[in-house]
mmCIF file of C-alpha atoms and ligand atoms in Angstrom:
data_model
loop_
_atom_site.group_PDB
_atom_site.id
_atom_site.type_symbol
_atom_site.label_atom_id
_atom_site.label_comp_id
_atom_site.label_asym_id
_atom_site.label_seq_id
_atom_site.Cartn_x
_atom_site.Cartn_y
_atom_site.Cartn_z
ATOM 1 C CA MET A 11 -22.434 -1.202 -25.490
ATOM 2 C CA ALA A 12 -26.077 -1.953 -24.778
ATOM 3 C CA HIS A 13 -27.214 0.405 -22.074
ATOM 4 C CA ASP A 14 -29.776 -0.889 -19.614
ATOM 5 C CA THR A 15 -30.911 2.241 -17.807
ATOM 6 C CA ALA A 16 -32.711 0.273 -15.081
ATOM 7 C CA LYS A 17 -29.643 -1.891 -14.376
ATOM 8 C CA PRO A 18 -26.613 0.162 -15.446
ATOM 9 C CA LEU A 19 -24.249 -2.134 -13.524
ATOM 10 C CA ARG A 20 -25.634 -5.436 -14.775
ATOM 11 C CA GLY A 21 -23.009 -8.199 -14.711
ATOM 12 C CA GLN A 22 -20.446 -6.140 -12.810
ATOM 13 C CA ARG A 23 -18.827 -7.299 -9.583
ATOM 14 C CA ALA A 24 -18.218 -5.032 -6.605
ATOM 15 C CA ILE A 25 -16.556 -5.078 -3.215
ATOM 16 C CA VAL A 26 -17.847 -2.561 -0.667
ATOM 17 C CA THR A 27 -15.686 -2.434 2.434
ATOM 18 C CA GLY A 28 -17.373 -2.014 5.787
ATOM 19 C CA SER A 29 -20.818 -2.636 4.327
ATOM 20 C CA GLY A 30 -22.436 -4.512 7.183
ATOM 21 C CA SER A 31 -24.007 -1.252 8.349
ATOM 22 C CA GLY A 32 -24.433 2.455 7.781
ATOM 23 C CA ILE A 33 -23.380 4.136 4.540
ATOM 24 C CA GLY A 34 -21.642 0.983 3.285
ATOM 25 C CA ALA A 35 -24.763 -1.163 3.640
ATOM 26 C CA GLU A 36 -26.780 1.349 1.639
ATOM 27 C CA ILE A 37 -24.091 1.525 -1.061
ATOM 28 C CA ALA A 38 -24.153 -2.287 -1.262
ATOM 29 C CA ASN A 39 -27.955 -2.154 -1.681
ATOM 30 C CA GLY A 40 -27.713 0.565 -4.300
ATOM 31 C CA LEU A 41 -25.094 -1.246 -6.382
ATOM 32 C CA ALA A 42 -27.105 -4.479 -6.182
ATOM 33 C CA ALA A 43 -30.305 -2.688 -7.234
ATOM 34 C CA ALA A 44 -28.352 -1.339 -10.217
ATOM 35 C CA GLY A 45 -27.500 -4.922 -11.219
ATOM 36 C CA ALA A 46 -24.065 -5.537 -9.672
ATOM 37 C CA ARG A 47 -23.067 -8.578 -7.650
ATOM 38 C CA VAL A 48 -21.847 -7.250 -4.320
ATOM 39 C CA ALA A 49 -19.319 -8.596 -1.824
ATOM 40 C CA VAL A 50 -20.292 -7.232 1.583
ATOM 41 C CA ASN A 51 -17.075 -6.850 3.556
ATOM 42 C CA TYR A 52 -17.094 -6.901 7.351
ATOM 43 C CA PRO A 53 -14.164 -6.903 9.794
ATOM 44 C CA GLY A 54 -15.373 -9.163 12.637
ATOM 45 C CA GLU A 55 -18.962 -9.959 13.545
ATOM 46 C CA ARG A 56 -20.630 -11.630 10.586
ATOM 47 C CA ALA A 57 -24.324 -11.276 11.496
ATOM 48 C CA ALA A 58 -24.869 -7.740 10.194
ATOM 49 C CA ALA A 59 -23.171 -8.488 6.872
ATOM 50 C CA ASP A 60 -25.314 -11.608 6.509
ATOM 51 C CA ALA A 61 -28.414 -9.479 7.028
ATOM 52 C CA VAL A 62 -27.325 -7.070 4.268
ATOM 53 C CA VAL A 63 -26.672 -10.050 1.961
ATOM 54 C CA ALA A 64 -30.066 -11.576 2.821
ATOM 55 C CA ALA A 65 -31.875 -8.304 2.048
ATOM 56 C CA ILE A 66 -30.121 -8.018 -1.316
ATOM 57 C CA VAL A 67 -30.930 -11.615 -2.213
ATOM 58 C CA ALA A 68 -34.563 -11.157 -1.106
ATOM 59 C CA GLY A 69 -34.749 -8.223 -3.518
ATOM 60 C CA GLY A 70 -33.591 -10.425 -6.404
ATOM 61 C CA GLY A 71 -29.923 -9.383 -6.262
ATOM 62 C CA GLU A 72 -26.712 -11.313 -5.734
ATOM 63 C CA ALA A 73 -24.345 -10.841 -2.804
ATOM 64 C CA ILE A 74 -21.878 -12.634 -0.548
ATOM 65 C CA ALA A 75 -20.360 -11.701 2.806
ATOM 66 C CA VAL A 76 -16.548 -11.536 2.920
ATOM 67 C CA GLN A 77 -14.498 -11.062 6.075
ATOM 68 C CA ALA A 78 -11.321 -8.978 6.199
ATOM 69 C CA ASP A 79 -9.798 -6.413 8.512
ATOM 70 C CA ILE A 80 -8.815 -4.096 5.678
ATOM 71 C CA SER A 81 -5.849 -2.706 7.603
ATOM 72 C CA ARG A 82 -4.171 -6.143 7.351
ATOM 73 C CA GLU A 83 -2.450 -6.945 4.088
ATOM 74 C CA THR A 84 -2.890 -10.726 4.205
ATOM 75 C CA GLU A 85 -6.606 -10.445 4.988
ATOM 76 C CA VAL A 86 -7.143 -8.000 2.121
ATOM 77 C CA GLU A 87 -5.322 -10.278 -0.306
ATOM 78 C CA ARG A 88 -7.367 -13.268 0.834
ATOM 79 C CA MET A 89 -10.649 -11.344 0.497
ATOM 80 C CA PHE A 90 -9.894 -10.265 -3.090
ATOM 81 C CA ALA A 91 -8.855 -13.833 -3.959
ATOM 82 C CA GLU A 92 -12.161 -15.109 -2.536
ATOM 83 C CA VAL A 93 -14.223 -12.694 -4.617
ATOM 84 C CA VAL A 94 -12.269 -13.414 -7.803
ATOM 85 C CA ALA A 95 -12.659 -17.149 -7.156
ATOM 86 C CA ALA A 96 -16.413 -16.709 -6.742
ATOM 87 C CA TRP A 97 -17.135 -14.359 -9.638
ATOM 88 C CA GLY A 98 -14.129 -14.474 -11.969
ATOM 89 C CA SER A 99 -12.998 -10.887 -11.478
ATOM 90 C CA LEU A 100 -13.938 -7.523 -10.030
ATOM 91 C CA ASP A 101 -15.144 -4.294 -11.656
ATOM 92 C CA ILE A 102 -15.850 -1.953 -8.753
ATOM 93 C CA LEU A 103 -14.251 -1.212 -5.383
ATOM 94 C CA VAL A 104 -15.909 1.111 -2.904
ATOM 95 C CA ASN A 105 -13.483 1.957 -0.106
ATOM 96 C CA ASN A 106 -16.085 2.703 2.513
ATOM 97 C CA ALA A 107 -14.806 1.236 5.787
ATOM 98 C CA GLY A 108 -13.788 3.879 8.275
ATOM 99 C CA ILE A 109 -13.595 4.407 12.036
ATOM 100 C CA GLN A 110 -13.454 7.291 14.501
ATOM 101 C CA ARG A 111 -11.473 7.303 17.764
ATOM 102 C CA ASP A 112 -12.107 10.762 19.150
ATOM 103 C CA ALA A 113 -9.808 12.490 21.636
ATOM 104 C CA ALA A 114 -8.462 15.960 22.313
ATOM 105 C CA LEU A 115 -5.018 16.302 20.780
ATOM 106 C CA VAL A 116 -3.295 16.463 24.159
ATOM 107 C CA ASP A 117 -5.003 13.261 25.286
ATOM 108 C CA MET A 118 -4.749 11.296 22.044
ATOM 109 C CA THR A 119 -2.674 8.164 22.340
ATOM 110 C CA ALA A 120 -0.436 6.844 19.579
ATOM 111 C CA GLU A 121 -2.686 3.775 19.495
ATOM 112 C CA GLN A 122 -5.750 5.936 18.811
ATOM 113 C CA TRP A 123 -3.828 7.716 16.072
ATOM 114 C CA ASP A 124 -2.623 4.473 14.470
ATOM 115 C CA ALA A 125 -5.985 2.700 14.658
ATOM 116 C CA VAL A 126 -7.701 5.398 12.608
ATOM 117 C CA ILE A 127 -4.893 5.898 10.099
ATOM 118 C CA ASP A 128 -4.552 2.122 9.638
ATOM 119 C CA VAL A 129 -8.208 1.519 8.773
ATOM 120 C CA ASN A 130 -9.106 4.780 7.039
ATOM 121 C CA LEU A 131 -5.945 5.309 4.998
ATOM 122 C CA ARG A 132 -3.767 2.185 4.906
ATOM 123 C CA GLY A 133 -6.921 0.124 4.348
ATOM 124 C CA GLN A 134 -7.917 2.211 1.324
ATOM 125 C CA PHE A 135 -4.398 1.845 -0.095
ATOM 126 C CA LEU A 136 -4.315 -1.943 0.395
ATOM 127 C CA CYS A 137 -7.765 -2.466 -1.136
ATOM 128 C CA SER A 138 -7.148 -0.085 -4.039
ATOM 129 C CA ARG A 139 -3.863 -1.788 -4.865
ATOM 130 C CA ALA A 140 -5.529 -5.198 -4.874
ATOM 131 C CA ALA A 141 -8.395 -3.906 -7.031
ATOM 132 C CA ALA A 142 -6.082 -2.209 -9.548
ATOM 133 C CA ARG A 143 -3.981 -5.359 -9.850
ATOM 134 C CA GLU A 144 -7.099 -7.403 -10.555
ATOM 135 C CA PHE A 145 -8.430 -4.905 -13.146
ATOM 136 C CA LEU A 146 -5.081 -5.032 -14.961
ATOM 137 C CA ARG A 147 -4.879 -8.832 -14.773
ATOM 138 C CA ARG A 148 -8.392 -9.224 -16.207
ATOM 139 C CA GLY A 149 -8.070 -6.726 -19.043
ATOM 140 C CA PRO A 150 -10.868 -4.815 -20.775
ATOM 141 C CA ASP A 151 -14.435 -6.076 -21.072
ATOM 142 C CA PRO A 152 -16.240 -3.326 -22.996
ATOM 143 C CA GLY A 153 -19.476 -5.307 -22.890
ATOM 144 C CA LEU A 154 -19.603 -4.673 -19.159
ATOM 145 C CA SER A 155 -18.091 -1.244 -18.658
ATOM 146 C CA SER A 156 -16.271 1.424 -20.575
ATOM 147 C CA ALA A 157 -13.575 1.684 -17.898
ATOM 148 C CA LEU A 158 -11.237 -1.154 -16.978
ATOM 149 C CA GLY A 159 -12.327 -0.670 -13.372
ATOM 150 C CA LYS A 160 -13.703 1.877 -10.945
ATOM 151 C CA ILE A 161 -12.625 2.820 -7.442
ATOM 152 C CA VAL A 162 -14.606 5.104 -5.139
ATOM 153 C CA CYS A 163 -12.979 6.324 -1.925
ATOM 154 C CA ILE A 164 -15.406 7.381 0.776
ATOM 155 C CA SER A 165 -13.839 10.371 2.487
ATOM 156 C CA SER A 166 -15.582 13.117 4.501
ATOM 157 C CA VAL A 167 -16.158 16.852 4.562
ATOM 158 C CA HIS A 168 -13.317 16.636 7.084
ATOM 159 C CA ASP A 169 -10.914 16.199 4.195
ATOM 160 C CA VAL A 170 -11.137 20.006 4.079
ATOM 161 C CA ILE A 171 -12.882 21.090 7.313
ATOM 162 C CA PRO A 172 -10.532 20.906 10.307
ATOM 163 C CA TRP A 173 -12.188 19.097 13.235
ATOM 164 C CA ALA A 174 -11.070 19.712 16.820
ATOM 165 C CA GLY A 175 -10.968 16.523 18.862
ATOM 166 C CA HIS A 176 -10.593 14.391 15.738
ATOM 167 C CA ALA A 177 -7.029 15.042 14.511
ATOM 168 C CA ASN A 178 -6.496 11.408 13.537
ATOM 169 C CA TYR A 179 -9.773 11.255 11.601
ATOM 170 C CA ALA A 180 -9.308 14.562 9.777
ATOM 171 C CA ALA A 181 -5.715 13.644 8.890
ATOM 172 C CA SER A 182 -6.840 10.285 7.511
ATOM 173 C CA LYS A 183 -9.536 11.923 5.388
ATOM 174 C CA GLY A 184 -7.187 14.616 4.077
ATOM 175 C CA GLY A 185 -4.811 11.808 3.178
ATOM 176 C CA ILE A 186 -7.538 9.990 1.269
ATOM 177 C CA THR A 187 -7.929 13.008 -1.019
ATOM 178 C CA MET A 188 -4.319 12.877 -2.169
ATOM 179 C CA LEU A 189 -4.281 9.082 -2.294
ATOM 180 C CA MET A 190 -7.371 9.221 -4.529
ATOM 181 C CA LYS A 191 -5.983 11.940 -6.812
ATOM 182 C CA THR A 192 -2.593 10.287 -7.142
ATOM 183 C CA MET A 193 -4.146 6.926 -7.929
ATOM 184 C CA ALA A 194 -6.424 8.600 -10.485
ATOM 185 C CA GLN A 195 -3.464 10.286 -12.158
ATOM 186 C CA GLU A 196 -1.401 7.104 -12.115
ATOM 187 C CA LEU A 197 -4.138 4.762 -13.378
ATOM 188 C CA ALA A 198 -6.044 6.932 -15.868
ATOM 189 C CA ALA A 199 -3.967 5.762 -18.848
ATOM 190 C CA GLN A 200 -5.095 2.232 -18.052
ATOM 191 C CA ARG A 201 -8.710 3.413 -17.988
ATOM 192 C CA ILE A 202 -9.169 2.916 -14.275
ATOM 193 C CA ARG A 203 -11.320 5.678 -12.813
ATOM 194 C CA VAL A 204 -10.744 6.739 -9.220
ATOM 195 C CA ASN A 205 -12.976 9.248 -7.430
ATOM 196 C CA ALA A 206 -14.053 10.167 -3.926
ATOM 197 C CA ILE A 207 -17.340 10.939 -2.245
ATOM 198 C CA SER A 208 -17.132 13.170 0.790
ATOM 199 C CA PRO A 209 -20.269 12.850 2.897
ATOM 200 C CA GLY A 210 -21.342 15.494 5.367
ATOM 201 C CA ALA A 211 -23.397 14.567 8.424
ATOM 202 C CA ILE A 212 -25.192 11.352 7.520
ATOM 203 C CA ARG A 213 -27.457 9.702 10.091
ATOM 204 C CA THR A 214 -25.562 6.502 11.082
ATOM 205 C CA GLU A 215 -24.171 4.894 14.242
ATOM 206 C CA ILE A 216 -20.790 6.644 13.871
ATOM 207 C CA ASN A 217 -22.314 10.030 14.752
ATOM 208 C CA ARG A 218 -25.333 8.947 16.819
ATOM 209 C CA SER A 219 -24.442 11.410 19.604
ATOM 210 C CA ALA A 220 -24.658 14.259 17.070
ATOM 211 C CA TRP A 221 -28.316 13.588 16.160
ATOM 212 C CA GLU A 222 -29.977 11.423 18.783
ATOM 213 C CA THR A 223 -31.299 14.198 21.018
ATOM 214 C CA PRO A 224 -33.431 17.014 19.585
ATOM 215 C CA ALA A 225 -30.939 19.591 20.881
ATOM 216 C CA ALA A 226 -27.980 17.861 19.239
ATOM 217 C CA ALA A 227 -29.871 17.435 15.970
ATOM 218 C CA ALA A 228 -30.819 21.128 15.939
ATOM 219 C CA ALA A 229 -27.190 22.155 16.534
ATOM 220 C CA LEU A 230 -26.096 19.827 13.746
ATOM 221 C CA ARG A 231 -28.727 21.165 11.312
ATOM 222 C CA ASN A 232 -27.337 24.605 11.993
ATOM 223 C CA LEU A 233 -24.168 23.472 10.222
ATOM 224 C CA ILE A 234 -26.142 22.239 7.193
ATOM 225 C CA PRO A 235 -27.514 24.975 4.909
ATOM 226 C CA TYR A 236 -29.897 22.528 3.228
ATOM 227 C CA GLY A 237 -31.539 22.011 6.618
ATOM 228 C CA ARG A 238 -31.643 18.265 6.965
ATOM 229 C CA ILE A 239 -29.313 15.574 8.201
ATOM 230 C CA GLY A 240 -28.228 13.286 5.380
ATOM 231 C CA ASP A 241 -29.462 9.774 4.770
ATOM 232 C CA PRO A 242 -27.204 6.874 3.670
ATOM 233 C CA THR A 243 -29.222 6.688 0.435
ATOM 234 C CA ASP A 244 -27.963 10.190 -0.452
ATOM 235 C CA ILE A 245 -24.455 8.710 -0.600
ATOM 236 C CA ALA A 246 -25.500 5.444 -2.242
ATOM 237 C CA LYS A 247 -27.106 7.253 -5.189
ATOM 238 C CA ALA A 248 -23.936 9.265 -5.768
ATOM 239 C CA ALA A 249 -21.822 6.090 -5.613
ATOM 240 C CA VAL A 250 -23.993 4.258 -8.150
ATOM 241 C CA TRP A 251 -23.682 7.165 -10.556
ATOM 242 C CA LEU A 252 -19.906 7.507 -10.083
ATOM 243 C CA VAL A 253 -19.234 3.864 -10.952
ATOM 244 C CA SER A 254 -21.651 3.801 -13.884
ATOM 245 C CA ASP A 255 -20.732 4.636 -17.478
ATOM 246 C CA ASP A 256 -22.760 7.843 -17.094
ATOM 247 C CA ALA A 257 -19.709 9.122 -15.186
ATOM 248 C CA ASP A 258 -17.213 7.682 -17.669
ATOM 249 C CA TYR A 259 -15.391 11.007 -18.085
ATOM 250 C CA VAL A 260 -15.160 11.636 -14.339
ATOM 251 C CA THR A 261 -11.899 10.749 -12.631
ATOM 252 C CA GLY A 262 -9.775 12.265 -9.887
ATOM 253 C CA THR A 263 -12.579 14.300 -8.410
ATOM 254 C CA THR A 264 -14.359 14.550 -5.077
ATOM 255 C CA LEU A 265 -18.126 14.780 -4.987
ATOM 256 C CA TYR A 266 -19.261 16.518 -1.785
ATOM 257 C CA VAL A 267 -22.637 15.171 -0.723
ATOM 258 C CA ASP A 268 -23.168 17.314 2.341
ATOM 259 C CA GLY A 269 -26.251 19.524 2.093
ATOM 260 C CA GLY A 270 -23.908 22.480 1.761
ATOM 261 C CA MET A 271 -21.887 21.869 4.930
ATOM 262 C CA LEU A 272 -18.822 23.178 3.117
ATOM 263 C CA LEU A 273 -20.462 26.553 2.446
ATOM 264 C CA TYR A 274 -19.243 28.146 5.688
ATOM 265 C CA PRO A 275 -22.753 28.364 7.233
ATOM 266 C CA GLY A 276 -21.249 30.393 10.096
ATOM 267 C CA PHE A 277 -21.049 33.251 7.575
ATOM 268 C CA ARG A 278 -24.763 33.284 6.717
ATOM 269 C CA GLU A 279 -24.828 36.414 8.840
ATOM 270 C CA GLY A 280 -21.987 38.782 9.485
ATOM 271 C CA GLY A 281 -18.414 38.460 8.389
HETATM 272 C C1 BGC B 15 -18.178 12.015 10.561
HETATM 273 C C2 BGC B 15 -19.433 12.298 11.342
HETATM 274 C C3 BGC B 15 -19.745 13.808 11.308
HETATM 275 C C4 BGC B 15 -19.692 14.348 9.897
HETATM 276 C C5 BGC B 15 -19.875 15.848 9.836
HETATM 277 C C6 BGC B 15 -18.295 12.610 9.195
HETATM 278 O O1 BGC B 15 -17.158 12.317 8.437
HETATM 279 O O2 BGC B 15 -17.991 10.611 10.495
HETATM 280 O O3 BGC B 15 -19.268 11.866 12.672
HETATM 281 O O4 BGC B 15 -21.038 14.020 11.842
HETATM 282 O O5 BGC B 15 -18.453 14.002 9.306
HETATM 283 O O6 BGC B 15 -19.104 16.533 10.782
#
């Protein structure tokens, strides 16, 4: 296929869940800059998603805002139908939406547990199933992409690092790893690639308390061998690569984009 290095995703259609802000918004921007049409999913308030769409359109890209609480099956199905109606099919799903509801284990309510598992894990299952069904319905289009379709699951370093006070979150992220790998194994024969990106500490609203004061930021940097807190663009660049044909032989893997957070920085001295 003709390879446009400036726009490697030209003509492709993507859904990025939870892309009204934070990492998702930057992934939406990155995919659009690489030539994809992007559906900016948001769960409730529309204004932020509209702003992401407006910025993409102002930059010469194409985007629409699509509402769905991804933990609800009927809303997910309706969102995918809307995107397919608008653009004919779908080539890329980025399962980005995620929430945190922090509590010590002994204080955690069943509702806090369920809320996080429902969005972070059930939501990724529901969206991935809908995407895979659409890829299979559409069939191959080698002019657009070597794979039939691509799914990226946004996980976290807490898919391997235990995290006190966040049992629901860590469990959901650990679950995403095996969901991703199982989907990759199951769908590889149909040329659907499924991978994960596990971000470390990225400067967004979800972890504002961890970086907003100088003392908190210094303590956080102490956990990051590379010495800086991550930026959403660090994740967006990895996502663009993973869904491009440059990563055509990559499936079932997790790319840790974490400035070395997984390198046990506590062991830089001693041990
Ligand atoms: C969490 C952030 C946290 C980071 C590193 C992420 O998955 O959402 O709140 O700062 O992991 O611990």
